[in-house]
mmCIF file of C-alpha atoms in Angstrom:
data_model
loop_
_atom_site.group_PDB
_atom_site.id
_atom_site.type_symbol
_atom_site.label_atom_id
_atom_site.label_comp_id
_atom_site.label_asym_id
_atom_site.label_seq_id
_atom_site.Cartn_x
_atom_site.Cartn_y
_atom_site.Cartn_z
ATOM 1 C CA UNK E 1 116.843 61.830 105.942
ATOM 2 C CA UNK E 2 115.087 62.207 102.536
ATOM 3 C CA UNK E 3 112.702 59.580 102.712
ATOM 4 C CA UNK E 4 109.850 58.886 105.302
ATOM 5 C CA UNK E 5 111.283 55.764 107.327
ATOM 6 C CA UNK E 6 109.203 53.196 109.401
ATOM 7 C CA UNK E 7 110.178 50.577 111.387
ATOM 8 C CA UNK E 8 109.348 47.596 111.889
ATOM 9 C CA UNK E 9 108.159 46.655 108.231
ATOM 10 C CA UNK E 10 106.280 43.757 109.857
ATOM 11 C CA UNK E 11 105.331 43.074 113.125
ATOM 12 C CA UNK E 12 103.191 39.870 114.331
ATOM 13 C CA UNK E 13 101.330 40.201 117.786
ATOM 14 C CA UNK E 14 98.979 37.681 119.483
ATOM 15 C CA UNK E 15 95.847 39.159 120.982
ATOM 16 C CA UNK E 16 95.845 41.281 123.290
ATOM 17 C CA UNK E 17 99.596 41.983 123.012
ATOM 18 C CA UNK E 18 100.982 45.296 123.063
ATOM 19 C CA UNK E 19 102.339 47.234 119.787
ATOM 20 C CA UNK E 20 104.602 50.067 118.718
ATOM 21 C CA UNK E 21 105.245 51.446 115.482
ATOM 22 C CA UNK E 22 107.762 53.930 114.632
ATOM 23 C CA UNK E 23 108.161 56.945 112.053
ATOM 24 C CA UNK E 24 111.273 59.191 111.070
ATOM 25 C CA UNK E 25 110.132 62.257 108.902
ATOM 26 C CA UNK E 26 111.972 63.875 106.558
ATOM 27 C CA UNK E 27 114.458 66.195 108.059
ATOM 28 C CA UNK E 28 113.380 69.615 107.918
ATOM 29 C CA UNK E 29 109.477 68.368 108.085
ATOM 30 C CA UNK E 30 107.176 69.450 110.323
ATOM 31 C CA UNK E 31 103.952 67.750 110.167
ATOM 32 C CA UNK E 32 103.601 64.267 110.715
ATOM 33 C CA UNK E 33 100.488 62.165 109.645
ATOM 34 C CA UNK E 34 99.678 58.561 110.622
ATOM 35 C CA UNK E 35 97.022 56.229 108.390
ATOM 36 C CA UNK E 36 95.157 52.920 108.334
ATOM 37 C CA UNK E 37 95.376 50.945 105.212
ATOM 38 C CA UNK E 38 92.840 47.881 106.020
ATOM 39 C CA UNK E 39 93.149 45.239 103.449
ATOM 40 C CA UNK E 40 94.308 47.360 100.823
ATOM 41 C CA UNK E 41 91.209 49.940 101.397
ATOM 42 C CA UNK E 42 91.127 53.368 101.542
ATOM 43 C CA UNK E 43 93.362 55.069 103.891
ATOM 44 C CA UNK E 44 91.931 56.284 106.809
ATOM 45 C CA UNK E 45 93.511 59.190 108.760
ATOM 46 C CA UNK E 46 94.602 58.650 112.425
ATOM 47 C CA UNK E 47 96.023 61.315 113.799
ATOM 48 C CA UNK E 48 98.780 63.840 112.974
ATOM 49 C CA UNK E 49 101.934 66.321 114.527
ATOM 50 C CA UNK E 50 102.732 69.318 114.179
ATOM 51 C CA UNK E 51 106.267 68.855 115.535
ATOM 52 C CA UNK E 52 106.029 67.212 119.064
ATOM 53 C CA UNK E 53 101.950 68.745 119.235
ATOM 54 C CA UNK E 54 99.261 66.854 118.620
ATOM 55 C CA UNK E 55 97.384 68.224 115.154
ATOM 56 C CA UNK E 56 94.385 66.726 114.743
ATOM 57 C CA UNK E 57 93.486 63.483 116.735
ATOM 58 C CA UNK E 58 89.758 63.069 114.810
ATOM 59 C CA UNK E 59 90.596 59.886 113.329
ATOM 60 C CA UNK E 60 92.097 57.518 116.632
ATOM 61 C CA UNK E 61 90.504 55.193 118.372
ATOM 62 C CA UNK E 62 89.255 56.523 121.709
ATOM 63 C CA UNK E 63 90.851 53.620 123.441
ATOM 64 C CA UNK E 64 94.027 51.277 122.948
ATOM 65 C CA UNK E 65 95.428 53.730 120.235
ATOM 66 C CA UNK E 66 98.248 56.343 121.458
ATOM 67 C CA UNK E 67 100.733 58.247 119.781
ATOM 68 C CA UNK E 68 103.564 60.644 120.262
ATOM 69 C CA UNK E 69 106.062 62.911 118.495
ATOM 70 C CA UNK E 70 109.274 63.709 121.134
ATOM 71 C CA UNK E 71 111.877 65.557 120.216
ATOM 72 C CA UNK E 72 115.174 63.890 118.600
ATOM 73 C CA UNK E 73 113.226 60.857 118.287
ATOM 74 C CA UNK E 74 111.083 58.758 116.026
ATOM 75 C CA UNK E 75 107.221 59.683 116.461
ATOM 76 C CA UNK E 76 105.696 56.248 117.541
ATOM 77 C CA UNK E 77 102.296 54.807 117.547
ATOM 78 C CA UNK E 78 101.330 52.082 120.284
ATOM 79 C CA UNK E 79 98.367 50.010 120.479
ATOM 80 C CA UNK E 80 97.571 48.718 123.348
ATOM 81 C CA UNK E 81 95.753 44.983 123.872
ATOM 82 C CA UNK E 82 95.539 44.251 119.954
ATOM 83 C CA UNK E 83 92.525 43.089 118.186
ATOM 84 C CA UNK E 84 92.611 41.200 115.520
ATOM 85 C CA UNK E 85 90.571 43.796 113.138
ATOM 86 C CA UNK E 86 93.973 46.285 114.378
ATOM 87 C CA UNK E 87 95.661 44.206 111.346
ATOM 88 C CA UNK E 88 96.558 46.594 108.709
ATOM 89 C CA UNK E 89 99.275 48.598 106.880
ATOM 90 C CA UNK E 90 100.051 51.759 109.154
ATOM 91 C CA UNK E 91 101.467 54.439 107.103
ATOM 92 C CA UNK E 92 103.094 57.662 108.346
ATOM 93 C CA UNK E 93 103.665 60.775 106.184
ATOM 94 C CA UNK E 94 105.239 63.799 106.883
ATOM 95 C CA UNK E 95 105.268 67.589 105.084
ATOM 96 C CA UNK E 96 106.619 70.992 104.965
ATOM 97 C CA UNK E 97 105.443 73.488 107.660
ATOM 98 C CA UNK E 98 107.224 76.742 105.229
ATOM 99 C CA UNK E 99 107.869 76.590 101.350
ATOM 100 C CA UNK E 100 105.587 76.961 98.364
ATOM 101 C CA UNK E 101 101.957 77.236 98.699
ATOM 102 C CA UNK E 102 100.327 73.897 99.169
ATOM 103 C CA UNK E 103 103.912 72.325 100.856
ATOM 104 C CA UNK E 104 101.518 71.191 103.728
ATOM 105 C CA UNK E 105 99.308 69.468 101.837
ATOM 106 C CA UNK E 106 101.800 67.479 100.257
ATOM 107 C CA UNK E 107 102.231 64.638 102.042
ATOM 108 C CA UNK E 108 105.686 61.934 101.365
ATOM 109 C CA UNK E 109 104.774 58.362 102.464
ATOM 110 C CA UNK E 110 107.186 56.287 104.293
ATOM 111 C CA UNK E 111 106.755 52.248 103.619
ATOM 112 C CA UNK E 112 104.427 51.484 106.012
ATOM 113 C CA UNK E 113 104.273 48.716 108.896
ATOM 114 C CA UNK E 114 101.926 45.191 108.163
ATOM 115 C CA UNK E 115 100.635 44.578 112.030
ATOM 116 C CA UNK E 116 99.091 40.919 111.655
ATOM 117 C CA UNK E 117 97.202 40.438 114.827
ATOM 118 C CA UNK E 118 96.956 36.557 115.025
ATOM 119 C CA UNK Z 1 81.174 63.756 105.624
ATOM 120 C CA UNK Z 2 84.253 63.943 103.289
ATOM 121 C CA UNK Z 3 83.885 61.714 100.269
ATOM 122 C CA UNK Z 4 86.541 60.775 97.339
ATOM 123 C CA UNK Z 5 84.829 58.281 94.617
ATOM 124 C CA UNK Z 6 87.515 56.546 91.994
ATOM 125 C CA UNK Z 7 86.545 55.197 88.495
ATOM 126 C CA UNK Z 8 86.997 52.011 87.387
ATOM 127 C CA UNK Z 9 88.278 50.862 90.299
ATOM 128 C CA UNK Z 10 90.522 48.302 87.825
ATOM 129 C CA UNK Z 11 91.553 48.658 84.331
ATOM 130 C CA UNK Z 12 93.612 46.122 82.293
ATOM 131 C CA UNK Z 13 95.201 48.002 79.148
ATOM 132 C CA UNK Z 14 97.700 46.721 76.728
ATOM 133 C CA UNK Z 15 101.311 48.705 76.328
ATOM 134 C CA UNK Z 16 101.106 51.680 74.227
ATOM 135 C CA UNK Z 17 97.474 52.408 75.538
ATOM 136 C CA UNK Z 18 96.396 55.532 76.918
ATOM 137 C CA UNK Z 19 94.727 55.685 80.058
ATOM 138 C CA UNK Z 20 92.385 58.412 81.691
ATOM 139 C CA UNK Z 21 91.309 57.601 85.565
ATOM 140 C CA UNK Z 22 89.060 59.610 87.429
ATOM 141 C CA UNK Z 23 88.296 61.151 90.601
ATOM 142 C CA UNK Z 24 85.435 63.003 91.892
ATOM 143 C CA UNK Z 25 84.919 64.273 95.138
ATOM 144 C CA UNK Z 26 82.555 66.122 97.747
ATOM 145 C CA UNK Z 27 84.562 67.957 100.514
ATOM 146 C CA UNK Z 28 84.377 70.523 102.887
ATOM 147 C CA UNK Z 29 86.895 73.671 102.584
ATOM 148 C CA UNK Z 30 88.434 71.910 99.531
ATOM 149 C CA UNK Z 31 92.574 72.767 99.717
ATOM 150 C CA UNK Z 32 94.066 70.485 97.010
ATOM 151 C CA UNK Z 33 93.953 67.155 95.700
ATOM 152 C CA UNK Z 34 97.057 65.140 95.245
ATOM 153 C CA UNK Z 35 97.525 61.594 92.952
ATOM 154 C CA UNK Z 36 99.872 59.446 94.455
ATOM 155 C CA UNK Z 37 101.054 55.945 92.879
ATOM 156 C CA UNK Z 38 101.098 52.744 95.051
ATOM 157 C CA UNK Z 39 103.189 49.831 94.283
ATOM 158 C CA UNK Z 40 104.567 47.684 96.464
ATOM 159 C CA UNK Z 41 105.433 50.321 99.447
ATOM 160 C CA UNK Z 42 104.829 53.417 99.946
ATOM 161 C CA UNK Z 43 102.575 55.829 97.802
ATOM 162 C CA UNK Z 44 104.694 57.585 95.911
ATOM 163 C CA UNK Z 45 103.680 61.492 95.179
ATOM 164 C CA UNK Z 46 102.652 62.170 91.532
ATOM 165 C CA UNK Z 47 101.061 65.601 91.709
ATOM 166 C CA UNK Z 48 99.220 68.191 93.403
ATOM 167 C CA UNK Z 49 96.065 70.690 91.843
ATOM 168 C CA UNK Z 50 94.670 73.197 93.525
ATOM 169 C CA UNK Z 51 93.593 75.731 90.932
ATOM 170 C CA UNK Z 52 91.096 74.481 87.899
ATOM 171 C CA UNK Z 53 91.853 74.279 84.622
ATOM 172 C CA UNK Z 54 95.813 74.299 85.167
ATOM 173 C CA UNK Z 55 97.202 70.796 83.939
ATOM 174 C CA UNK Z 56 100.244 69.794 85.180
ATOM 175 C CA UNK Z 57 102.416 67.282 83.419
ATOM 176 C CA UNK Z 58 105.461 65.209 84.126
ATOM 177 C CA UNK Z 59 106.996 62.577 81.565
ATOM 178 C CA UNK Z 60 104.076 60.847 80.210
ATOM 179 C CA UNK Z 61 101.677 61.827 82.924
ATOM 180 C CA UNK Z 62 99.456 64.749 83.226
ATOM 181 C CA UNK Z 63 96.361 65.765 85.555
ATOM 182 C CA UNK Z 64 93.890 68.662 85.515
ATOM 183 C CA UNK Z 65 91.481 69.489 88.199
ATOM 184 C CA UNK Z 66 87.827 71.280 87.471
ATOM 185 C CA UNK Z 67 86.811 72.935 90.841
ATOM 186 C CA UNK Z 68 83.335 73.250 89.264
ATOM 187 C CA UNK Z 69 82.542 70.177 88.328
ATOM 188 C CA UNK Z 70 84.723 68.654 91.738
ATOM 189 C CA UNK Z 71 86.456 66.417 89.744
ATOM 190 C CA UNK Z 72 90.227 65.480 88.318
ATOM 191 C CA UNK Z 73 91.271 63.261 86.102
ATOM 192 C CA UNK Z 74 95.185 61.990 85.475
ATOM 193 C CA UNK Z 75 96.010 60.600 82.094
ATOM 194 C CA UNK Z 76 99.023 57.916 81.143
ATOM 195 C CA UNK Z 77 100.161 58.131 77.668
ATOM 196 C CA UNK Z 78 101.767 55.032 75.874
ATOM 197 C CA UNK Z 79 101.965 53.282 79.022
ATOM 198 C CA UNK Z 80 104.123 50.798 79.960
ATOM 199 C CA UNK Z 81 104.402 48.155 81.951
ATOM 200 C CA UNK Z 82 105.884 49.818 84.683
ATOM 201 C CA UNK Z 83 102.977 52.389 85.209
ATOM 202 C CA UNK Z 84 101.006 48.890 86.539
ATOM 203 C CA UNK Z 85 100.130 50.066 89.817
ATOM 204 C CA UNK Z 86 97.882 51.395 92.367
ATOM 205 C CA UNK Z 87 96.644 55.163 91.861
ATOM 206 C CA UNK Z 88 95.149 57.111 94.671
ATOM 207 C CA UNK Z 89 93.455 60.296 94.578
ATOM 208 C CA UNK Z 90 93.273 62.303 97.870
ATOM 209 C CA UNK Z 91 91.812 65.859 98.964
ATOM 210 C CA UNK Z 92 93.302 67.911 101.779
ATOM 211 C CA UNK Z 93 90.240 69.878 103.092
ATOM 212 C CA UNK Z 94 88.622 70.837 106.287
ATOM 213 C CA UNK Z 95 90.125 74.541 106.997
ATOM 214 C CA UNK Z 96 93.806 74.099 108.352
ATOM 215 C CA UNK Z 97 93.947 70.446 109.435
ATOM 216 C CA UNK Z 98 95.983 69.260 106.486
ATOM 217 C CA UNK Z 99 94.467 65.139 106.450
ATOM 218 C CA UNK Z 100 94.115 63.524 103.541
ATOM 219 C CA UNK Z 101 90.532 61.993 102.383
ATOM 220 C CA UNK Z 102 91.578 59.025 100.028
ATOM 221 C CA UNK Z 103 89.484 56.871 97.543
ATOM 222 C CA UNK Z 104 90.148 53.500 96.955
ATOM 223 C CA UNK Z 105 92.111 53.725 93.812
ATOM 224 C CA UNK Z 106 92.121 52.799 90.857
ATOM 225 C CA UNK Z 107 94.385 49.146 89.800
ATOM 226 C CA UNK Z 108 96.069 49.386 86.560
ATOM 227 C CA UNK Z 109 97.527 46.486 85.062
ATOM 228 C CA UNK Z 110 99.481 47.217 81.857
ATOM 229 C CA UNK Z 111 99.897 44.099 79.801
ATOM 230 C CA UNK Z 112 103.075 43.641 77.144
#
């Protein structure tokens, strides 16, 4: 599609309770970027895909946090046994791989998932 | 550690106003920096710099980027109250990795 799409655009979970988050890119985009938006704070970088490869994993969580990118299917992000400081905006973004200089550092936002962790 | 610092972090202006907000920053292997507005949803892209001195403009919104200095600033003319919003400044850096480093942005409330 044209447009970054996320699903759910909320999702409630009890502690402890498993959760999954899901991203469509942009067709024809390569890269695929996931971010923490705590409380309306600065984003903080996750993790990202270069098609189904991990990128750069710098920013996850050690434990609890996992992510993939499959082919012909959404790229999800789980989190396993949710805390309650897990609740936040998740955004994912996805960018060109070929094109003008700088298309992989432009980065198109899909609308994000709330997670409240209750 | 990569840092991106905003300024103000909130501004209350009256339609018709012009607005300059700021963002300095102190990266490693600077690539770019981008502006993106945030309303409700998703950020929405605004622009991208990557050479200094080289202002880019769209409608009634323009940015410029001083490599020197590390700094950008994107200016609103005769807002409206439409432009009310969220705007984030981010830097891809780091060699090849692509991430963004955001600040915290910068609220703008235009007022009729």
């Amino acid at each position: 599609g044209e447009e970054v799409a996320q699903t759910p655009k909320h999702l409630v979970r009890g502690e402890g309770q498993k959760a999954k988050l899901y991203c469509a890119p942009i067709k024809g985009h390569s890269y695929v970027f996931w971010y923490q938006q705590v409380l309306k704070n600065e984003f903080k970088f996750l993790i990202s895909f270069q098609n189904e490869n991990v990128f750069d994993e710098t920013g996850m969580p050690k434990e609890r946090f996992s992510a993939k990118c499959l082919p012909n299917s959404p790229c999800s992000l789980e989190i396993q046994a949710t805390k309650l400081e897990d609740s936040a905006v998740y955004f994912c973004a996805s960018s060109q791989l070929g094109g003008l200089a700088g298309a992989r550092d432009t980065q198109y936002f899909g609308p994000g998932t709330r997670l409240t962790v209750l | 550690e990569d840092k991106v610092v905003q300024s103000p972090l909130s501004l209350v202006v009256h339609e018709g106003d012009t607005v300059t907000l700021n963002c300095s920053y102190e990266v490693t292997n600077f690539r770019s920096l981008l502006w993106y507005k945030q309303e409700k949803k998703a950020p929405t892209f605004l622009f991208m710099l990557t050479s200094s001195g080289i202002e880019k403009k769209s409608g009634r919104l323009s940015s410029i980027l001083d490599k020197k200095e590390l700094f950008s600033i994107l200016n609103i003319t005769a807002t409206q109250t439409g432009d009310s919003a969220i705007y984030l400044c981010a830097v891809s850096s780091g060699g090849s990795n692509y991430k963004l480093t955001f600040g915290k942005g910068t609220l703008l409330t235009v007022n009729p």
